[in-house]
Amino acid sequence: MEIIRTVEAMKQASRAAVAAGRITGLVPTMGALHEGHFSLVREARKRCSSVTATIFVNPTQFGPREDLEKYPRPFAADRDALEKMGVDYLFAPAAEEIYPRGFSTAVEVAGLSEKFEGRSRPLHFRGVTTVVLKLLEIMRPRLAFFGRKDAQQERIIRQMARDLNLDAEVVACPIVREDDGLALSSRNRYLVGEDRTSAAALHRSLQDARMRIESGERDSPRILQAVRGVLSSEPRVALDYAQIVDAGTFDPVDVLQPDCYILLAAIVGGTRLIDNALVEQVGNTFQVTV
Ligand code: AMP
């Protein structure tokens, strides 16, 4: 695996891979890698003949009171893991390489970026889309891999790719969870003791919704009331939002429809967690992936 620190060198390596007829894949991350990230790398390895992973803790997607400074950066362990998984290139630039002095451009997907995570974290998605567009232009991958754990982010990036006629195909990968159902996240390491145990309530509440939906419940307010009920039984979990939305527009729906998400965000012991379940119609029934 070659470690690349500069945009210019990364461009050259990517252009050479394309010229050599490789099917190129990109897995963007902020590091502190876990099985969720590895699942994206594995999928990329399966579908591509040249895989680039990036580790870049993108400052522009952090709010002023967020954890940019203390965000975990276990670079050596991340590098070793990616090397073992057969990644071809690890792009790990410094912040000044991506945002040199005088940098003044931003790209924003209007509408979608203002809802849910965007409302709770203003400018977050603008930071995400700006850096992802830069990475897509530096690497020009055939396929780019994102996790459904960040469903709104994946939807926004897909919209950006469509709106800007990007060549990359956005591939969405399933959520990877701990044994107790907690969705893997680099921020889970902030959860200790009872906070860690309580955090599993997010998944439990989605499982409760799944059971109700699979028993025929279609009414969003009733499903959400049950979800909130599960979460309110955990005093350490402070709910930010729980909503059922159309998977395309992220607008709330009163009655289940084909392809929606149950979205959750909560703060547990000072750590903000998000989770979701995908609801799809299969024949006459609804199938819930959580
Ligand atoms: P991050 O390093 O948090 O920016 O995440 C990098 C990529 O990994 C994003 O596309 C995330 O959606 C994805 N990801 C993070 N956690 C998980 C998870 N538990 N399951 C699947 N994908 C994940």
Short mmCIF file of C-alpha atoms and ligand atoms in Angstrom, two decimals:
data_model
loop_
_atom_site.label_atom_id
_atom_site.label_comp_id
_atom_site.label_asym_id
_atom_site.label_seq_id
_atom_site.Cartn_x
_atom_site.Cartn_y
_atom_site.Cartn_z
CA MET A 1 0.00 0.00 0.00
CA GLU A 2 1.31 3.40 -0.94
CA ILE A 3 0.71 6.26 1.49
CA ILE A 4 0.11 9.53 -0.31
CA ARG A 5 0.12 12.94 1.36
CA THR A 6 -0.26 15.41 -1.51
CA VAL A 7 -3.09 16.13 -3.91
CA GLU A 8 -0.73 16.16 -6.86
CA ALA A 9 0.72 12.72 -6.12
CA MET A 10 -2.76 11.31 -5.50
CA LYS A 11 -4.01 12.69 -8.81
CA GLN A 12 -1.09 11.14 -10.64
CA ALA A 13 -1.56 7.73 -9.03
CA SER A 14 -5.31 7.78 -9.74
CA ARG A 15 -4.89 8.88 -13.35
CA ALA A 16 -2.29 6.11 -13.84
CA ALA A 17 -4.66 3.48 -12.40
CA VAL A 18 -7.43 4.59 -14.76
CA ALA A 19 -5.00 4.62 -17.73
CA ALA A 20 -3.97 1.05 -16.82
CA GLY A 21 -7.61 0.01 -17.19
CA ARG A 22 -8.26 -0.47 -13.47
CA ILE A 23 -11.75 -0.20 -12.00
CA THR A 24 -11.09 2.35 -9.31
CA GLY A 25 -12.88 2.57 -5.96
CA LEU A 26 -12.79 5.23 -3.25
CA VAL A 27 -13.58 4.78 0.45
CA PRO A 28 -13.52 8.17 2.22
CA THR A 29 -13.13 8.07 6.03
CA MET A 30 -12.04 10.22 8.92
CA GLY A 31 -9.98 7.35 10.37
CA ALA A 32 -10.31 5.69 13.79
CA LEU A 33 -11.36 2.76 11.66
CA HIS A 34 -13.72 0.01 12.76
CA GLU A 35 -15.67 -2.83 11.17
CA GLY A 36 -18.11 -0.33 9.61
CA HIS A 37 -15.28 1.22 7.62
CA PHE A 38 -13.78 -2.20 6.90
CA SER A 39 -17.07 -3.38 5.40
CA LEU A 40 -16.82 -0.54 2.87
CA VAL A 41 -13.21 -1.45 2.09
CA ARG A 42 -14.18 -5.11 1.63
CA GLU A 43 -17.00 -4.17 -0.74
CA ALA A 44 -14.61 -1.91 -2.66
CA ARG A 45 -12.01 -4.69 -2.79
CA LYS A 46 -14.66 -7.05 -4.19
CA ARG A 47 -15.84 -4.67 -6.89
CA CYS A 48 -12.72 -2.75 -7.85
CA SER A 49 -9.22 -3.55 -9.04
CA SER A 50 -7.70 -0.44 -7.48
CA VAL A 51 -8.87 0.74 -4.06
CA THR A 52 -8.04 4.07 -2.45
CA ALA A 53 -9.00 4.78 1.16
CA THR A 54 -8.72 8.26 2.57
CA ILE A 55 -8.16 9.32 6.15
CA PHE A 56 -8.91 12.98 6.58
CA VAL A 57 -10.49 14.54 9.65
CA ASN A 58 -12.24 17.25 7.72
CA PRO A 59 -12.29 20.45 9.78
CA THR A 60 -15.05 22.13 7.76
CA GLN A 61 -17.67 19.58 8.76
CA PHE A 62 -17.18 20.17 12.50
CA GLY A 63 -19.15 22.85 14.33
CA PRO A 64 -17.37 25.28 16.66
CA ARG A 65 -18.44 23.34 19.76
CA GLU A 66 -17.78 19.90 18.27
CA ASP A 67 -14.96 17.42 18.84
CA LEU A 68 -12.48 18.31 16.03
CA GLU A 69 -9.51 18.62 18.42
CA LYS A 70 -10.21 15.46 20.37
CA TYR A 71 -11.42 13.37 17.39
CA PRO A 72 -9.42 10.09 17.62
CA ARG A 73 -6.47 9.78 15.22
CA PRO A 74 -4.88 6.33 15.65
CA PHE A 75 -3.03 6.60 12.34
CA ALA A 76 -0.58 3.68 12.68
CA ALA A 77 -3.31 1.18 13.57
CA ASP A 78 -5.53 2.47 10.73
CA ARG A 79 -2.70 2.25 8.22
CA ASP A 80 -1.81 -1.32 9.25
CA ALA A 81 -5.43 -2.44 9.03
CA LEU A 82 -5.89 -0.95 5.55
CA GLU A 83 -2.65 -2.48 4.37
CA LYS A 84 -3.77 -5.93 5.59
CA MET A 85 -7.05 -5.51 3.73
CA GLY A 86 -5.23 -5.01 0.44
CA VAL A 87 -5.88 -1.30 -0.08
CA ASP A 88 -3.72 0.05 -2.90
CA TYR A 89 -3.47 3.72 -1.88
CA LEU A 90 -4.00 5.47 1.43
CA PHE A 91 -4.55 9.19 0.91
CA ALA A 92 -3.92 10.99 4.19
CA PRO A 93 -3.34 14.69 3.49
CA ALA A 94 -2.78 17.45 6.03
CA ALA A 95 -5.61 19.98 6.39
CA GLU A 96 -3.53 22.67 4.60
CA GLU A 97 -3.14 20.37 1.61
CA ILE A 98 -6.91 20.20 1.16
CA TYR A 99 -7.63 23.78 2.29
CA PRO A 100 -4.58 25.86 1.33
CA ARG A 101 -4.41 29.50 2.32
CA GLY A 102 -7.04 31.44 0.38
CA PHE A 103 -9.34 28.47 -0.17
CA SER A 104 -12.80 29.99 -0.61
CA THR A 105 -15.17 27.59 -2.38
CA ALA A 106 -18.00 25.51 -0.96
CA VAL A 107 -20.58 23.23 -2.53
CA GLU A 108 -23.95 22.69 -0.93
CA VAL A 109 -26.93 20.51 -1.76
CA ALA A 110 -29.80 22.85 -0.93
CA GLY A 111 -32.82 21.55 0.96
CA LEU A 112 -31.59 18.09 1.90
CA SER A 113 -28.64 19.60 3.77
CA GLU A 114 -30.88 21.73 5.97
CA LYS A 115 -32.95 18.95 7.49
CA PHE A 116 -32.33 16.72 10.54
CA GLU A 117 -28.55 16.46 10.92
CA GLY A 118 -28.26 19.73 9.02
CA ARG A 119 -30.63 21.49 11.41
CA SER A 120 -28.78 20.18 14.46
CA ARG A 121 -25.34 20.76 12.89
CA PRO A 122 -25.43 23.87 10.67
CA LEU A 123 -22.79 23.86 7.87
CA HIS A 124 -21.96 20.20 8.59
CA PHE A 125 -23.15 18.90 5.22
CA ARG A 126 -21.62 21.83 3.38
CA GLY A 127 -18.29 20.69 4.80
CA VAL A 128 -19.00 17.08 3.85
CA THR A 129 -20.06 17.78 0.26
CA THR A 130 -17.19 20.19 -0.32
CA VAL A 131 -14.56 17.70 0.80
CA VAL A 132 -16.21 14.72 -0.92
CA LEU A 133 -16.42 16.66 -4.19
CA LYS A 134 -12.72 17.47 -3.87
CA LEU A 135 -11.87 13.81 -3.20
CA LEU A 136 -14.02 12.68 -6.13
CA GLU A 137 -12.23 15.13 -8.41
CA ILE A 138 -8.76 14.22 -7.13
CA MET A 139 -9.34 10.47 -7.50
CA ARG A 140 -12.07 10.36 -10.16
CA PRO A 141 -13.11 6.87 -8.97
CA ARG A 142 -15.55 4.68 -10.89
CA LEU A 143 -17.23 3.71 -7.58
CA ALA A 144 -17.38 5.56 -4.26
CA PHE A 145 -18.47 3.71 -1.11
CA PHE A 146 -20.52 5.21 1.73
CA GLY A 147 -22.26 3.71 4.76
CA ARG A 148 -26.03 3.73 5.29
CA LYS A 149 -25.27 4.51 8.93
CA ASP A 150 -25.11 8.11 7.70
CA ALA A 151 -28.22 7.81 5.56
CA GLN A 152 -28.77 11.52 5.06
CA GLN A 153 -25.12 12.02 4.12
CA GLU A 154 -25.31 9.19 1.59
CA ARG A 155 -28.50 10.67 0.09
CA ILE A 156 -26.93 14.14 -0.15
CA ILE A 157 -23.77 12.84 -1.82
CA ARG A 158 -25.88 10.85 -4.28
CA GLN A 159 -27.79 14.06 -5.09
CA MET A 160 -24.56 16.02 -5.56
CA ALA A 161 -23.18 13.33 -7.88
CA ARG A 162 -26.35 13.46 -9.96
CA ASP A 163 -26.66 17.26 -10.02
CA LEU A 164 -23.02 17.81 -10.96
CA ASN A 165 -22.85 14.94 -13.48
CA LEU A 166 -20.04 13.26 -11.59
CA ASP A 167 -18.76 10.02 -13.07
CA ALA A 168 -18.56 8.19 -9.74
CA GLU A 169 -21.30 5.73 -8.91
CA VAL A 170 -22.31 6.10 -5.27
CA VAL A 171 -22.52 2.69 -3.55
CA ALA A 172 -24.41 2.47 -0.24
CA CYS A 173 -23.33 -0.24 2.22
CA PRO A 174 -25.33 -1.68 5.15
CA ILE A 175 -24.91 -0.58 8.77
CA VAL A 176 -22.48 -2.69 10.80
CA ARG A 177 -23.43 -3.08 14.47
CA GLU A 178 -21.99 -4.28 17.78
CA ASP A 179 -23.42 -7.44 19.34
CA ASP A 180 -25.94 -5.41 21.35
CA GLY A 181 -27.03 -3.55 18.22
CA LEU A 182 -25.17 -0.25 18.70
CA ALA A 183 -24.14 1.00 15.26
CA LEU A 184 -20.34 1.14 15.05
CA SER A 185 -18.96 4.66 15.11
CA SER A 186 -15.56 6.20 15.77
CA ARG A 187 -17.30 8.24 18.48
CA ASN A 188 -18.42 5.13 20.39
CA ARG A 189 -15.05 5.17 22.15
CA TYR A 190 -16.29 8.24 24.05
CA LEU A 191 -19.04 6.07 25.57
CA VAL A 192 -18.00 4.49 28.85
CA GLY A 193 -19.74 2.56 31.61
CA GLU A 194 -23.48 2.99 31.79
CA ASP A 195 -23.51 5.39 28.84
CA ARG A 196 -22.26 2.58 26.64
CA THR A 197 -24.96 0.19 27.89
CA SER A 198 -27.69 2.83 27.51
CA ALA A 199 -26.63 3.61 23.94
CA ALA A 200 -28.00 0.24 22.81
CA ALA A 201 -31.49 1.68 23.41
CA LEU A 202 -31.33 3.37 20.00
CA HIS A 203 -31.17 0.02 18.27
CA ARG A 204 -33.76 -1.47 20.64
CA SER A 205 -36.19 1.29 19.73
CA LEU A 206 -35.67 0.60 16.01
CA GLN A 207 -36.21 -3.13 16.63
CA ASP A 208 -39.45 -2.28 18.41
CA ALA A 209 -40.52 -0.27 15.34
CA ARG A 210 -39.54 -3.18 13.10
CA MET A 211 -41.75 -5.61 15.04
CA ARG A 212 -44.71 -3.24 14.91
CA ILE A 213 -44.29 -2.63 11.18
CA GLU A 214 -43.91 -6.33 10.45
CA SER A 215 -47.14 -6.90 12.43
CA GLY A 216 -48.94 -4.51 10.10
CA GLU A 217 -48.60 -1.09 11.75
CA ARG A 218 -48.43 1.66 9.10
CA ASP A 219 -49.12 4.80 11.12
CA SER A 220 -45.95 6.90 11.62
CA PRO A 221 -47.10 8.77 14.77
CA ARG A 222 -47.95 5.48 16.51
CA ILE A 223 -44.63 3.89 15.50
CA LEU A 224 -42.72 6.98 16.66
CA GLN A 225 -44.60 7.07 19.95
CA ALA A 226 -43.38 3.52 20.62
CA VAL A 227 -39.81 4.44 19.57
CA ARG A 228 -39.82 7.44 21.93
CA GLY A 229 -41.25 5.22 24.66
CA VAL A 230 -38.29 2.83 24.45
CA LEU A 231 -35.81 5.72 24.46
CA SER A 232 -37.45 7.59 27.33
CA SER A 233 -37.03 4.52 29.55
CA GLU A 234 -33.25 5.22 29.41
CA PRO A 235 -32.58 8.37 31.43
CA ARG A 236 -29.07 8.74 29.95
CA VAL A 237 -30.47 9.02 26.40
CA ALA A 238 -31.54 12.56 25.42
CA LEU A 239 -33.44 12.36 22.15
CA ASP A 240 -32.69 15.00 19.50
CA TYR A 241 -35.10 13.72 16.85
CA ALA A 242 -37.03 10.59 15.88
CA GLN A 243 -38.83 10.78 12.55
CA ILE A 244 -40.05 8.64 9.68
CA VAL A 245 -39.14 10.20 6.34
CA ASP A 246 -39.34 9.55 2.65
CA ALA A 247 -35.96 8.05 1.68
CA GLY A 248 -35.72 10.37 -1.33
CA THR A 249 -36.79 13.75 0.03
CA PHE A 250 -36.24 13.24 3.77
CA ASP A 251 -39.67 14.81 4.33
CA PRO A 252 -41.71 13.26 7.17
CA VAL A 253 -44.45 10.81 6.14
CA ASP A 254 -47.64 10.19 8.16
CA VAL A 255 -48.17 6.72 6.77
CA LEU A 256 -45.45 4.26 5.78
CA GLN A 257 -44.66 4.20 2.10
CA PRO A 258 -42.20 2.23 0.01
CA ASP A 259 -38.67 3.33 0.85
CA CYS A 260 -38.56 5.39 3.95
CA TYR A 261 -36.16 5.74 6.85
CA ILE A 262 -36.80 5.81 10.55
CA LEU A 263 -34.21 8.38 11.64
CA LEU A 264 -32.86 8.78 15.15
CA ALA A 265 -30.40 11.14 16.78
CA ALA A 266 -29.70 11.24 20.50
CA ILE A 267 -27.09 12.45 22.93
CA VAL A 268 -25.76 9.88 25.36
CA GLY A 269 -23.38 11.11 28.05
CA GLY A 270 -22.32 14.08 25.90
CA THR A 271 -21.82 11.98 22.75
CA ARG A 272 -24.12 12.53 19.80
CA LEU A 273 -25.25 9.29 18.14
CA ILE A 274 -27.31 8.71 15.01
CA ASP A 275 -28.98 5.57 13.77
CA ASN A 276 -31.66 4.59 11.29
CA ALA A 277 -33.71 1.76 9.86
CA LEU A 278 -34.56 1.40 6.18
CA VAL A 279 -38.19 0.49 5.43
CA GLU A 280 -38.83 -1.06 2.01
CA GLN A 281 -41.99 -2.49 0.50
CA VAL A 282 -41.72 -6.09 -0.66
CA GLY A 283 -44.96 -7.19 -2.31
CA ASN A 284 -47.70 -6.33 0.16
CA THR A 285 -45.49 -6.22 3.20
CA PHE A 286 -42.90 -3.83 4.55
CA GLN A 287 -39.42 -5.06 5.29
CA VAL A 288 -37.33 -3.21 7.84
CA THR A 289 -33.53 -3.38 7.75
CA VAL A 290 -32.02 -2.36 11.06
P1 AMP B 1 -16.52 8.46 9.03
O1 AMP B 1 -15.11 8.02 9.25
O2 AMP B 1 -17.33 8.47 10.29
O3 AMP B 1 -16.61 9.74 8.23
O4 AMP B 1 -17.19 7.35 8.13
C1 AMP B 1 -16.66 7.00 6.89
C2 AMP B 1 -17.64 6.12 6.16
O5 AMP B 1 -17.88 4.94 6.92
C3 AMP B 1 -19.00 6.80 5.94
O6 AMP B 1 -19.46 6.48 4.64
C4 AMP B 1 -19.85 6.16 7.00
O7 AMP B 1 -21.22 6.13 6.66
C5 AMP B 1 -19.27 4.76 7.04
N1 AMP B 1 -19.61 4.13 8.31
C6 AMP B 1 -19.36 4.61 9.54
N2 AMP B 1 -19.88 3.79 10.48
C7 AMP B 1 -20.47 2.77 9.82
C8 AMP B 1 -21.18 1.60 10.22
N3 AMP B 1 -21.40 1.30 11.51
N4 AMP B 1 -21.64 0.77 9.27
C9 AMP B 1 -21.43 1.06 7.95
N5 AMP B 1 -20.78 2.14 7.50
C10 AMP B 1 -20.29 2.98 8.42
#
